[in-house]
């Protein structure tokens, strides 16, 4: 290249991609004009900052591919109305529809929370934890960051789904999670890891069954939109977000 007088090595490089660490998450965008996550998602910090999301340790991360549309899976995550039925074999018995709160969402995310029974395994604050008080000890947050990062945050663990559409009929999923530091530092940490992973895998299998069937149903000739419950407020928020993005 020394014969090419116009060549300047400093100007030739791979594209620079924006990458920001926010609350322990590595967020990447190809959009140079996207707002800073700390600005766009500041309400998330206001809501769950007391749990210090970035301090949780990720203990597993896997890739999956399901035969459903990504929006069906996102919508499934956003409502906990399905828990007692779809998850009757796992966590359904530890939740009550009366203990779910679904407030209005924000431009960049929606959320709801569930107050869990205080004997729910791992979901509640560690018995030796003295910093979380009252409802904080039993409150599970479900946060859907648009378009496709779904986070469940409890005082004991977190898990997430990062959705990547793969055509209309499939979605690739980055699925991971881990424990709060209190459980990681517990002498019985290994048992906690095992119990958590077994539980979350079983919950995910149940969701896979539900969302793949819902997608099949959506393709049916007789399929029509239905009414929403107040426990599906986040679904309404998500529909408005999608509608805004596609000019609807
Ligand atoms: Fe579910």
Short mmCIF file of C-alpha atoms and ligand atoms in Angstrom, two decimals:
data_model
loop_
_atom_site.label_atom_id
_atom_site.label_comp_id
_atom_site.label_asym_id
_atom_site.label_seq_id
_atom_site.Cartn_x
_atom_site.Cartn_y
_atom_site.Cartn_z
CA UNK A 1 0.00 0.00 0.00
CA UNK A 2 3.03 2.32 0.12
CA UNK A 3 2.48 2.98 -3.63
CA UNK A 4 -1.01 4.33 -2.85
CA UNK A 5 -0.32 7.89 -1.74
CA UNK A 6 -3.94 8.51 -0.80
CA UNK A 7 -4.05 5.59 1.61
CA UNK A 8 -4.16 6.55 5.27
CA UNK A 9 -4.19 3.59 7.64
CA UNK A 10 -5.78 5.63 10.45
CA UNK A 11 -8.90 6.18 8.32
CA UNK A 12 -9.46 2.51 7.52
CA UNK A 13 -11.12 0.53 10.29
CA UNK A 14 -14.07 -1.60 11.17
CA UNK A 15 -17.32 0.29 11.83
CA UNK A 16 -17.61 1.71 15.33
CA UNK A 17 -20.72 0.44 17.10
CA UNK A 18 -22.26 2.17 20.09
CA UNK A 19 -22.08 0.07 23.20
CA UNK A 20 -23.15 1.25 26.64
CA UNK A 21 -23.20 -0.39 30.04
CA UNK A 22 -26.43 0.46 31.84
CA UNK A 23 -27.40 -1.06 35.20
CA UNK A 24 -25.18 -4.06 34.52
CA UNK A 25 -26.53 -4.65 31.00
CA UNK A 26 -24.42 -4.24 27.87
CA UNK A 27 -26.63 -2.45 25.38
CA UNK A 28 -25.60 -2.23 21.74
CA UNK A 29 -27.14 -0.20 18.94
CA UNK A 30 -26.46 0.38 15.26
CA UNK A 31 -28.35 3.67 15.51
CA UNK A 32 -25.92 6.54 16.07
CA UNK A 33 -28.82 8.82 17.05
CA UNK A 34 -30.40 6.56 19.70
CA UNK A 35 -30.80 8.32 23.06
CA UNK A 36 -28.56 7.30 25.95
CA UNK A 37 -30.09 4.40 27.93
CA UNK A 38 -29.48 6.23 31.22
CA UNK A 39 -31.68 9.05 29.92
CA UNK A 40 -34.34 7.01 28.14
CA UNK A 41 -34.66 4.47 30.96
CA UNK A 42 -34.17 6.70 33.97
CA UNK A 43 -37.61 5.76 35.31
CA UNK A 44 -36.44 2.14 35.51
CA UNK A 45 -33.71 3.28 37.88
CA UNK A 46 -36.26 5.24 39.90
CA UNK A 47 -38.45 2.15 40.25
CA UNK A 48 -35.94 -0.63 40.94
CA UNK A 49 -32.75 1.21 41.83
CA UNK A 50 -33.02 -0.10 45.40
CA UNK A 51 -32.29 -3.62 44.12
CA UNK A 52 -29.05 -2.54 42.38
CA UNK A 53 -29.63 -4.67 39.29
CA UNK A 54 -25.97 -4.46 38.25
CA UNK A 55 -24.86 -6.31 41.37
CA UNK A 56 -26.66 -9.57 40.48
CA UNK A 57 -24.40 -12.28 39.08
CA UNK A 58 -25.28 -13.98 35.79
CA UNK A 59 -24.88 -17.73 36.33
CA UNK A 60 -26.20 -19.02 33.01
CA UNK A 61 -26.80 -17.81 29.47
CA UNK A 62 -28.24 -19.91 26.64
CA UNK A 63 -29.59 -19.52 23.13
CA UNK A 64 -32.92 -20.99 22.07
CA UNK A 65 -35.22 -20.83 19.04
CA UNK A 66 -38.97 -21.12 19.41
CA UNK A 67 -41.69 -21.49 16.78
CA UNK A 68 -43.59 -18.36 17.67
CA UNK A 69 -43.63 -14.72 16.64
CA UNK A 70 -41.42 -12.50 18.80
CA UNK A 71 -44.33 -10.23 19.70
CA UNK A 72 -46.36 -13.16 21.02
CA UNK A 73 -43.49 -14.03 23.34
CA UNK A 74 -43.04 -10.39 24.35
CA UNK A 75 -46.75 -10.08 25.11
CA UNK A 76 -46.68 -13.31 27.08
CA UNK A 77 -43.91 -11.91 29.24
CA UNK A 78 -45.74 -8.63 29.81
CA UNK A 79 -48.76 -10.12 31.48
CA UNK A 80 -48.74 -12.33 34.54
CA UNK A 81 -52.42 -13.10 34.07
CA UNK A 82 -51.37 -16.45 32.58
CA UNK A 83 -49.30 -17.56 35.59
CA UNK A 84 -51.90 -19.53 37.57
CA UNK A 85 -52.94 -21.51 34.46
CA UNK A 86 -49.91 -21.82 32.14
CA UNK A 87 -47.55 -22.22 35.13
CA UNK A 88 -49.72 -24.35 37.36
CA UNK A 89 -46.92 -26.97 37.41
CA UNK A 90 -44.24 -24.57 38.71
CA UNK A 91 -44.72 -21.04 40.06
CA UNK A 92 -48.47 -20.69 39.54
CA UNK A 93 -49.25 -21.64 43.11
CA UNK A 94 -47.03 -18.90 44.56
CA UNK A 95 -48.85 -16.01 42.91
CA UNK A 96 -52.26 -14.51 43.28
CA UNK A 97 -53.98 -12.38 40.62
CA UNK A 98 -55.03 -9.99 43.39
CA UNK A 99 -51.35 -9.29 44.15
CA UNK A 100 -50.48 -8.04 40.65
CA UNK A 101 -50.24 -4.35 39.83
CA UNK A 102 -50.05 -3.10 36.24
CA UNK A 103 -49.48 0.67 36.07
CA UNK A 104 -49.27 2.85 32.98
CA UNK A 105 -46.02 2.43 31.10
CA UNK A 106 -43.46 4.83 29.69
CA UNK A 107 -42.34 5.56 26.12
CA UNK A 108 -39.40 3.16 26.27
CA UNK A 109 -40.70 0.39 28.52
CA UNK A 110 -43.64 -1.03 30.42
CA UNK A 111 -43.66 -2.83 33.74
CA UNK A 112 -45.73 -4.52 36.38
CA UNK A 113 -45.06 -6.13 39.71
CA UNK A 114 -46.25 -9.05 41.78
CA UNK A 115 -46.15 -9.43 45.53
CA UNK A 116 -45.09 -13.04 46.09
CA UNK A 117 -46.01 -15.21 49.02
CA UNK A 118 -43.15 -14.97 51.48
CA UNK A 119 -42.38 -18.68 51.29
CA UNK A 120 -41.82 -18.66 47.51
CA UNK A 121 -38.42 -20.29 46.91
CA UNK A 122 -35.55 -17.86 46.08
CA UNK A 123 -37.97 -15.20 44.85
CA UNK A 124 -38.04 -13.30 48.13
CA UNK A 125 -35.25 -11.54 50.02
CA UNK A 126 -32.67 -13.80 51.67
CA UNK A 127 -33.57 -14.39 55.35
CA UNK A 128 -30.31 -12.73 56.47
CA UNK A 129 -30.89 -9.63 54.32
CA UNK A 130 -31.59 -6.62 56.52
CA UNK A 131 -31.56 -3.82 53.92
CA UNK A 132 -34.80 -4.67 52.13
CA UNK A 133 -37.94 -3.86 54.09
CA UNK A 134 -41.68 -4.41 53.81
CA UNK A 135 -42.97 -5.09 50.31
CA UNK A 136 -39.44 -4.74 48.91
CA UNK A 137 -38.75 -8.21 50.33
CA UNK A 138 -41.45 -9.95 48.31
CA UNK A 139 -41.81 -7.75 45.23
CA UNK A 140 -41.08 -9.20 41.79
CA UNK A 141 -40.67 -6.71 38.94
CA UNK A 142 -41.34 -7.58 35.31
CA UNK A 143 -39.83 -4.95 33.04
CA UNK A 144 -40.18 -4.98 29.26
CA UNK A 145 -37.69 -2.67 27.64
CA UNK A 146 -38.78 -1.95 24.09
CA UNK A 147 -38.57 -3.55 21.81
CA UNK A 148 -37.20 -6.84 23.02
CA UNK A 149 -35.42 -7.05 26.41
CA UNK A 150 -37.62 -8.69 29.04
CA UNK A 151 -36.30 -8.65 32.61
CA UNK A 152 -37.70 -10.34 35.68
CA UNK A 153 -36.12 -8.92 38.81
CA UNK A 154 -36.78 -10.37 42.25
CA UNK A 155 -34.98 -9.80 45.56
CA UNK A 156 -33.46 -13.29 45.16
CA UNK A 157 -32.67 -13.65 41.46
CA UNK A 158 -33.12 -12.20 37.99
CA UNK A 159 -33.70 -13.74 34.62
CA UNK A 160 -34.15 -12.28 31.18
CA UNK A 161 -35.12 -12.95 27.58
CA UNK A 162 -33.50 -10.97 24.80
CA UNK A 163 -35.63 -11.54 21.71
CA UNK A 164 -34.33 -11.62 18.15
CA UNK A 165 -37.00 -12.12 15.48
CA UNK A 166 -36.16 -14.88 13.01
CA UNK A 167 -38.80 -14.39 10.37
CA UNK A 168 -42.47 -14.08 11.28
CA UNK A 169 -42.80 -17.57 12.68
CA UNK A 170 -39.67 -17.98 14.80
CA UNK A 171 -37.77 -16.11 17.46
CA UNK A 172 -34.21 -16.58 18.66
CA UNK A 173 -33.88 -16.07 22.37
CA UNK A 174 -30.94 -15.20 24.53
CA UNK A 175 -32.02 -16.55 27.89
CA UNK A 176 -30.03 -15.98 31.05
CA UNK A 177 -30.21 -15.24 34.72
CA UNK A 178 -28.60 -15.51 38.10
CA UNK A 179 -28.79 -14.86 41.79
CA UNK A 180 -28.72 -11.84 44.05
CA UNK A 181 -25.43 -11.48 45.91
CA UNK A 182 -27.09 -12.61 49.16
CA UNK A 183 -27.81 -16.03 47.67
CA UNK A 184 -24.46 -16.23 45.85
CA UNK A 185 -22.63 -15.72 49.17
CA UNK A 186 -24.81 -18.23 50.99
CA UNK A 187 -22.96 -21.48 51.94
CA UNK A 188 -25.73 -23.30 50.09
CA UNK A 189 -25.15 -21.30 46.91
CA UNK A 190 -24.63 -24.37 44.70
CA UNK A 191 -27.98 -25.77 45.77
CA UNK A 192 -29.58 -22.38 45.08
CA UNK A 193 -28.06 -22.24 41.55
CA UNK A 194 -29.36 -25.70 40.80
CA UNK A 195 -32.81 -25.02 42.20
CA UNK A 196 -33.08 -21.72 40.32
CA UNK A 197 -32.02 -23.18 36.98
CA UNK A 198 -34.35 -26.16 37.31
CA UNK A 199 -37.23 -23.84 38.18
CA UNK A 200 -36.60 -21.31 35.40
CA UNK A 201 -36.14 -24.02 32.76
CA UNK A 202 -39.44 -25.59 33.75
CA UNK A 203 -41.18 -22.18 33.65
CA UNK A 204 -39.69 -21.47 30.22
CA UNK A 205 -40.82 -24.83 28.87
CA UNK A 206 -44.35 -23.99 29.96
CA UNK A 207 -44.12 -20.59 28.23
CA UNK A 208 -42.82 -22.23 25.08
CA UNK A 209 -45.85 -24.51 24.98
CA UNK A 210 -48.22 -21.59 25.50
CA UNK A 211 -46.65 -19.13 23.04
CA UNK A 212 -46.15 -21.65 20.24
CA UNK A 213 -49.81 -22.64 20.52
CA UNK A 214 -50.93 -18.99 20.62
CA UNK A 215 -49.01 -18.32 17.41
CA UNK A 216 -50.59 -21.33 15.71
CA UNK A 217 -53.97 -20.02 16.83
CA UNK A 218 -53.24 -16.55 15.47
CA UNK A 219 -52.68 -18.02 12.03
CA UNK A 220 -56.10 -19.69 12.10
CA UNK A 221 -58.85 -18.32 9.86
CA UNK A 222 -61.20 -17.79 12.78
CA UNK A 223 -58.68 -15.84 14.88
CA UNK A 224 -59.88 -12.43 16.10
CA UNK A 225 -58.52 -9.92 18.61
CA UNK A 226 -60.05 -10.27 22.07
CA UNK A 227 -60.77 -8.03 25.05
CA UNK A 228 -58.01 -7.12 27.51
CA UNK A 229 -58.04 -7.51 31.28
CA UNK A 230 -56.68 -4.79 33.57
CA UNK A 231 -53.87 -7.30 34.17
CA UNK A 232 -52.95 -6.92 30.49
CA UNK A 233 -52.35 -3.19 30.67
CA UNK A 234 -48.71 -3.68 29.55
CA UNK A 235 -49.97 -5.45 26.41
CA UNK A 236 -51.98 -2.36 25.56
CA UNK A 237 -48.88 -0.22 26.12
CA UNK A 238 -46.81 -2.50 23.87
CA UNK A 239 -49.46 -2.44 21.14
CA UNK A 240 -49.38 1.37 21.21
CA UNK A 241 -45.58 1.32 20.97
CA UNK A 242 -45.67 -1.06 17.98
CA UNK A 243 -48.44 0.93 16.37
CA UNK A 244 -46.37 4.11 16.69
CA UNK A 245 -43.37 2.43 15.09
CA UNK A 246 -45.28 1.14 12.08
CA UNK A 247 -47.30 4.29 11.52
CA UNK A 248 -50.57 2.70 12.63
FE1 LIG B 1 -45.05 -17.39 31.56
#
